[in-house]
Each structure stands twice: as structure tokens, then as C-alpha cells.
Amino acid sequence: MAIRFLLLPLALLVLAAASSAAVAQLEIGFYSKTCPNAEKIVGEEMAKIIAAAPSLAGPLLRLHFHDCFVRGCDASVMLESTEGNVAEKDAKPNKSLRGFGSVERVKAKLEAACPGIVSCADVLTLMSRDAVVLAKGPFWPVALGRRDGRESSATEASNELPPASGDVPLLVKIFASKGLNLKDLVVLSGAHTLGTAHCPSFADRLYNTTSENGTSGFVDPSLDSEYADKLRLKCKSVDDRTMLSEMDPGSFMTFDTSYYRHVAKRRGLFRSDAALVFDATTKDYVQHIATGKFDVEFFRDFSESMIKMGDIGVLTGAEGEIRKKCHVLN
């Protein structure tokens, strides 16, 4: 079944994609002659994947984020570690990533139709867009032509990925290093409307927060106490790796604006979510979108920020390679 895209009535998105793509040397319709059905193949396979496992939408979107923030959007997050190198996917922040098999499945379909043409980096970028669409989120045009990187480092991943415990100044610094701004930060945080998280990524807020007098073991005061109590019932300790919590309780498989309503009520799961209400600019945006009256605005903003993120550090032309299988170099 092909994806039926929700097209926003915003020709500006196409212009934004084309403008950003020109800077990054990418092109809308890049495969029109070499693999004209590339996007259709990805879309049809994604529809099957999400129909069978709706909860994969969030992980596939996250996989793209984690790829782009380390070495740019070059599918380096897909590479397996080797005897002489620990790859990104084995870095501590990436241990909980999922969806690798789905990317290989889509890539195999493309290899059968157009051998050696479509990069894993483009596959991952398209899949993240389609994951959002299939979760009832917006569609945006994706400029293509990315090449696959030949290097992948767990150390770089550990140093460059935005931490779930980060405050706004730290996150702004990391985002700025990738060409993204404060608005991109608060908008892309909205991706937490999809998916789940393991306890170790947030349980320190439940058990290990330090009080003003230096005593540890308290609940983070920026976390709603009723919500904290519910989380403690699931996560028995900081090291509990068995339980998952929804990042957007009640609609974690639907792309919507309810995430911002949770954050506005001090019910964001991560410290980085909670931090958004302690900066004047991000707080204004959170409260604005949390009203539920500006979903179309958020969908447009998210689309624009995803276009920008998808252009980070891309390899084009003769750079890198087109991997035959995403987990290993040619």
C-alpha cells in the first residue's frame, strides 16, 4: 500500500527544501533518471513496516537524528563495529537505538530495483520523513543525493549527541555547531511526541537529584510530583533497564502537539524537555503550541527544521560511497 501523504498547503516548504538543498548540493528528484521509483519503493515498504509495528515510527525518526548529529547525515550510525574500531551504534547514547533491520530491509528493496544507486543516507532520511507521515504527521519534500560515509566513531557519538540531561545553553551550543538555532531546538524536541525511553535515560530525575543543600536522592523539583509518582511505579531504580515509558503518554505512536502540553505541565520525561520551560524563548513556543490551536504552525515548523537537519554535513558528488548494505562498507 502506498503512503497517502498529508500535503500542507505551503509551497514555501518546497522553496525551503530547494534553497537548503542548493547549499548542501542536494536535489529534489535526484534519482528521477537513475531510480525513478526510489521514493515510491521506500514509501510502500515503510507503510508495511509501520502497519506491522506502529511503535517503530519513533525509533526510525530518532535513528535519523542520531545519524545527522555525528559526522552529518551520512548513515555512519548504521555501520557495525570492527576489530579495530568501535562504531557509533555501540556508543552509550546509541545502545537503545532500534530500526536498523528496517533500514536494511528498505535498502535491499532498492538494491533489487536499482543496484548501487540509492545511498543508505538517503534511505534513512526518507524513512524518517515517512515515519512521521505514517504517524499522522506532516509531509515535507526531501532533497536527495547524499553519499554514505566511510567512518564511524563511538567516541564522536558520545561527545557530539545532545544529552537527554542537557539544559538549554548546552543544547543551543550543540545545535549551533550543526547550523541549527534555538527555534530548531524547541521545534525538533517535538519529535518526542513519538516513541518510548528506557529508565536509565531519565530515572536520575526520580532518585538522584541533588537538593539545594547538597543532599542527593531527591525527585527533580521541576517534575510534576504526580507524574513522578507514576514514573517511580514503573522505574524501580536508576539502573532498571527492563521498563519503557512513553515519551508522550497517551499518544506515543501519533505525531501531534500533545508533547508540548505535557512539557507545559512539567511532565516532560527528560531534563532536556523540562529545560524548555526555563528559557523565555522556548517557554513561549511551548506554551503557544500547547494551546492546541496551532498544530498546522507546528507541523510547518517541524518540516522546515527537519529539512535543515537533513542537510547537516552531507557528502555529495564523489565523496564517500554508495553502500550495498548499510551495516558494512563496500
mmCIF file of N, CA and C in Angstrom, residues 6-72:
data_model
loop_
_atom_site.group_PDB
_atom_site.id
_atom_site.type_symbol
_atom_site.label_atom_id
_atom_site.label_comp_id
_atom_site.label_asym_id
_atom_site.label_seq_id
_atom_site.Cartn_x
_atom_site.Cartn_y
_atom_site.Cartn_z
ATOM 1 N N LEU A 6 -0.142 13.634 3.680
ATOM 2 C CA LEU A 6 -0.860 14.832 4.049
ATOM 3 C C LEU A 6 -0.007 16.014 3.610
ATOM 4 N N LEU A 7 -0.409 16.647 2.527
ATOM 5 C CA LEU A 7 0.338 17.767 1.979
ATOM 6 C C LEU A 7 -0.130 19.064 2.624
ATOM 7 N N LEU A 8 0.784 19.755 3.301
ATOM 8 C CA LEU A 8 0.427 21.042 3.861
ATOM 9 C C LEU A 8 0.316 22.052 2.723
ATOM 10 N N PRO A 9 -0.639 22.979 2.815
ATOM 11 C CA PRO A 9 -0.811 23.973 1.761
ATOM 12 C C PRO A 9 0.257 25.041 1.860
ATOM 13 N N LEU A 10 1.514 24.630 1.784
ATOM 14 C CA LEU A 10 2.621 25.554 1.969
ATOM 15 C C LEU A 10 3.683 25.332 0.904
ATOM 16 N N ALA A 11 3.549 26.056 -0.184
ATOM 17 C CA ALA A 11 4.554 25.954 -1.247
ATOM 18 C C ALA A 11 5.913 26.388 -0.731
ATOM 19 N N LEU A 12 5.904 27.130 0.391
ATOM 20 C CA LEU A 12 7.164 27.586 0.979
ATOM 21 C C LEU A 12 8.051 26.423 1.394
ATOM 22 N N LEU A 13 7.454 25.283 1.749
ATOM 23 C CA LEU A 13 8.266 24.120 2.125
ATOM 24 C C LEU A 13 9.123 23.646 0.965
ATOM 25 N N VAL A 14 8.534 23.643 -0.223
ATOM 26 C CA VAL A 14 9.286 23.233 -1.408
ATOM 27 C C VAL A 14 10.423 24.213 -1.655
ATOM 28 N N LEU A 15 10.129 25.508 -1.504
ATOM 29 C CA LEU A 15 11.164 26.515 -1.694
ATOM 30 C C LEU A 15 12.264 26.376 -0.641
ATOM 31 N N ALA A 16 11.849 26.102 0.592
ATOM 32 C CA ALA A 16 12.833 25.925 1.677
ATOM 33 C C ALA A 16 13.725 24.729 1.406
ATOM 34 N N ALA A 17 13.122 23.635 0.955
ATOM 35 C CA ALA A 17 13.894 22.432 0.653
ATOM 36 C C ALA A 17 14.851 22.678 -0.499
ATOM 37 N N ALA A 18 14.370 23.362 -1.521
ATOM 38 C CA ALA A 18 15.197 23.626 -2.695
ATOM 39 C C ALA A 18 16.355 24.557 -2.348
ATOM 40 N N SER A 19 16.060 25.576 -1.531
ATOM 41 C CA SER A 19 17.096 26.533 -1.132
ATOM 42 C C SER A 19 18.149 25.866 -0.273
ATOM 43 N N SER A 20 17.707 25.103 0.715
ATOM 44 C CA SER A 20 18.629 24.405 1.601
ATOM 45 C C SER A 20 19.429 23.369 0.820
ATOM 46 N N ALA A 21 18.751 22.690 -0.098
ATOM 47 C CA ALA A 21 19.406 21.657 -0.899
ATOM 48 C C ALA A 21 20.501 22.243 -1.776
ATOM 49 N N ALA A 22 20.261 23.445 -2.302
ATOM 50 C CA ALA A 22 21.252 24.077 -3.171
ATOM 51 C C ALA A 22 22.550 24.321 -2.409
ATOM 52 N N VAL A 23 22.412 24.745 -1.158
ATOM 53 C CA VAL A 23 23.592 24.980 -0.317
ATOM 54 C C VAL A 23 24.310 23.659 -0.048
ATOM 55 N N ALA A 24 23.530 22.613 0.198
ATOM 56 C CA ALA A 24 24.110 21.308 0.530
ATOM 57 C C ALA A 24 24.437 20.473 -0.703
ATOM 58 N N GLN A 25 24.159 21.009 -1.887
ATOM 59 C CA GLN A 25 24.386 20.315 -3.163
ATOM 60 C C GLN A 25 23.521 19.058 -3.291
ATOM 61 N N LEU A 26 22.315 19.137 -2.746
ATOM 62 C CA LEU A 26 21.337 18.074 -2.908
ATOM 63 C C LEU A 26 20.286 18.540 -3.901
ATOM 64 N N GLU A 27 19.397 17.625 -4.294
ATOM 65 C CA GLU A 27 18.444 17.969 -5.351
ATOM 66 C C GLU A 27 17.136 17.206 -5.167
ATOM 67 N N ILE A 28 16.029 17.930 -5.245
ATOM 68 C CA ILE A 28 14.725 17.273 -5.247
ATOM 69 C C ILE A 28 14.589 16.556 -6.589
ATOM 70 N N GLY A 29 14.251 15.266 -6.557
ATOM 71 C CA GLY A 29 14.173 14.484 -7.780
ATOM 72 C C GLY A 29 15.525 13.975 -8.253
ATOM 73 N N PHE A 30 16.473 13.867 -7.341
ATOM 74 C CA PHE A 30 17.842 13.467 -7.693
ATOM 75 C C PHE A 30 17.885 12.135 -8.437
ATOM 76 N N TYR A 31 16.997 11.204 -8.079
ATOM 77 C CA TYR A 31 17.015 9.870 -8.687
ATOM 78 C C TYR A 31 16.000 9.718 -9.827
ATOM 79 N N SER A 32 15.499 10.807 -10.349
ATOM 80 C CA SER A 32 14.425 10.750 -11.355
ATOM 81 C C SER A 32 14.811 9.954 -12.594
ATOM 82 N N LYS A 33 16.088 9.926 -12.943
ATOM 83 C CA LYS A 33 16.541 9.178 -14.121
ATOM 84 C C LYS A 33 17.198 7.849 -13.744
ATOM 85 N N THR A 34 17.908 7.825 -12.625
ATOM 86 C CA THR A 34 18.673 6.619 -12.272
ATOM 87 C C THR A 34 17.859 5.605 -11.467
ATOM 88 N N CYS A 35 16.855 6.080 -10.729
ATOM 89 C CA CYS A 35 15.986 5.178 -9.960
ATOM 90 C C CYS A 35 14.664 5.908 -9.713
ATOM 91 N N PRO A 36 13.876 6.083 -10.765
ATOM 92 C CA PRO A 36 12.680 6.943 -10.692
ATOM 93 C C PRO A 36 11.640 6.535 -9.652
ATOM 94 N N ASN A 37 11.625 5.268 -9.267
ATOM 95 C CA ASN A 37 10.633 4.810 -8.284
ATOM 96 C C ASN A 37 11.188 4.731 -6.864
ATOM 97 N N ALA A 38 12.336 5.358 -6.634
ATOM 98 C CA ALA A 38 13.002 5.236 -5.333
ATOM 99 C C ALA A 38 12.090 5.644 -4.177
ATOM 100 N N GLU A 39 11.503 6.817 -4.253
ATOM 101 C CA GLU A 39 10.662 7.286 -3.144
ATOM 102 C C GLU A 39 9.406 6.425 -2.996
ATOM 103 N N LYS A 40 8.880 5.956 -4.099
ATOM 104 C CA LYS A 40 7.695 5.086 -4.047
ATOM 105 C C LYS A 40 8.036 3.766 -3.363
ATOM 106 N N ILE A 41 9.205 3.208 -3.691
ATOM 107 C CA ILE A 41 9.633 1.949 -3.082
ATOM 108 C C ILE A 41 9.796 2.120 -1.569
ATOM 109 N N VAL A 42 10.447 3.205 -1.176
ATOM 110 C CA VAL A 42 10.638 3.474 0.254
ATOM 111 C C VAL A 42 9.285 3.642 0.935
ATOM 112 N N GLY A 43 8.404 4.431 0.322
ATOM 113 C CA GLY A 43 7.092 4.696 0.907
ATOM 114 C C GLY A 43 6.252 3.442 1.073
ATOM 115 N N GLU A 44 6.240 2.592 0.052
ATOM 116 C CA GLU A 44 5.434 1.366 0.121
ATOM 117 C C GLU A 44 5.977 0.402 1.164
ATOM 118 N N GLU A 45 7.289 0.289 1.264
ATOM 119 C CA GLU A 45 7.881 -0.617 2.249
ATOM 120 C C GLU A 45 7.684 -0.078 3.663
ATOM 121 N N MET A 46 7.795 1.233 3.802
ATOM 122 C CA MET A 46 7.564 1.851 5.109
ATOM 123 C C MET A 46 6.122 1.649 5.568
ATOM 124 N N ALA A 47 5.181 1.735 4.653
ATOM 125 C CA ALA A 47 3.775 1.513 5.014
ATOM 126 C C ALA A 47 3.589 0.116 5.589
ATOM 127 N N LYS A 48 4.273 -0.867 5.022
ATOM 128 C CA LYS A 48 4.198 -2.239 5.531
ATOM 129 C C LYS A 48 4.862 -2.359 6.899
ATOM 130 N N ILE A 49 6.006 -1.708 7.047
ATOM 131 C CA ILE A 49 6.765 -1.786 8.301
ATOM 132 C C ILE A 49 5.970 -1.173 9.455
ATOM 133 N N ILE A 50 5.422 0.006 9.241
ATOM 134 C CA ILE A 50 4.691 0.699 10.310
ATOM 135 C C ILE A 50 3.340 0.047 10.566
ATOM 136 N N ALA A 51 2.730 -0.525 9.540
ATOM 137 C CA ALA A 51 1.464 -1.245 9.747
ATOM 138 C C ALA A 51 1.687 -2.447 10.660
ATOM 139 N N ALA A 52 2.838 -3.115 10.485
ATOM 140 C CA ALA A 52 3.158 -4.291 11.304
ATOM 141 C C ALA A 52 3.664 -3.909 12.691
ATOM 142 N N ALA A 53 4.354 -2.764 12.785
ATOM 143 C CA ALA A 53 4.934 -2.328 14.071
ATOM 144 C C ALA A 53 4.834 -0.812 14.190
ATOM 145 N N PRO A 54 3.664 -0.287 14.552
ATOM 146 C CA PRO A 54 3.472 1.168 14.643
ATOM 147 C C PRO A 54 4.449 1.864 15.587
ATOM 148 N N SER A 55 4.918 1.134 16.585
ATOM 149 C CA SER A 55 5.821 1.743 17.562
ATOM 150 C C SER A 55 7.209 2.022 16.996
ATOM 151 N N LEU A 56 7.477 1.592 15.758
ATOM 152 C CA LEU A 56 8.787 1.832 15.138
ATOM 153 C C LEU A 56 8.926 3.237 14.559
ATOM 154 N N ALA A 57 7.843 3.975 14.451
ATOM 155 C CA ALA A 57 7.925 5.323 13.869
ATOM 156 C C ALA A 57 8.903 6.192 14.654
ATOM 157 N N GLY A 58 8.772 6.207 15.984
ATOM 158 C CA GLY A 58 9.669 6.995 16.816
ATOM 159 C C GLY A 58 11.125 6.585 16.699
ATOM 160 N N PRO A 59 11.431 5.295 16.842
ATOM 161 C CA PRO A 59 12.819 4.851 16.711
ATOM 162 C C PRO A 59 13.458 5.180 15.360
ATOM 163 N N LEU A 60 12.696 5.098 14.271
ATOM 164 C CA LEU A 60 13.257 5.406 12.955
ATOM 165 C C LEU A 60 13.551 6.894 12.815
ATOM 166 N N LEU A 61 12.690 7.725 13.395
ATOM 167 C CA LEU A 61 12.947 9.165 13.402
ATOM 168 C C LEU A 61 14.187 9.462 14.239
ATOM 169 N N ARG A 62 14.295 8.815 15.379
ATOM 170 C CA ARG A 62 15.446 9.006 16.264
ATOM 171 C C ARG A 62 16.747 8.558 15.607
ATOM 172 N N LEU A 63 16.677 7.488 14.832
ATOM 173 C CA LEU A 63 17.861 6.982 14.142
ATOM 174 C C LEU A 63 18.430 8.039 13.205
ATOM 175 N N HIS A 64 17.552 8.749 12.517
ATOM 176 C CA HIS A 64 17.979 9.822 11.611
ATOM 177 C C HIS A 64 18.617 10.969 12.401
ATOM 178 N N PHE A 65 18.003 11.353 13.522
ATOM 179 C CA PHE A 65 18.570 12.400 14.379
ATOM 180 C C PHE A 65 19.982 12.034 14.790
ATOM 181 N N HIS A 66 20.133 10.822 15.320
ATOM 182 C CA HIS A 66 21.431 10.402 15.844
ATOM 183 C C HIS A 66 22.467 10.262 14.736
ATOM 184 N N ASP A 67 22.030 9.973 13.536
ATOM 185 C CA ASP A 67 22.958 9.928 12.406
ATOM 186 C C ASP A 67 23.454 11.326 12.069
ATOM 187 N N CYS A 68 22.524 12.269 11.915
ATOM 188 C CA CYS A 68 22.879 13.605 11.433
ATOM 189 C C CYS A 68 23.736 14.395 12.409
ATOM 190 N N PHE A 69 23.593 14.143 13.711
ATOM 191 C CA PHE A 69 24.346 14.916 14.688
ATOM 192 C C PHE A 69 25.791 14.446 14.852
ATOM 193 N N VAL A 70 26.149 13.355 14.203
ATOM 194 C CA VAL A 70 27.531 12.861 14.269
ATOM 195 C C VAL A 70 28.032 12.653 12.836
ATOM 196 N N ARG A 71 28.985 13.469 12.418
ATOM 197 C CA ARG A 71 29.548 13.408 11.060
ATOM 198 C C ARG A 71 28.551 13.793 9.968
ATOM 199 N N GLY A 72 27.412 14.332 10.343
ATOM 200 C CA GLY A 72 26.419 14.701 9.339
ATOM 201 C C GLY A 72 25.571 13.507 8.923
#
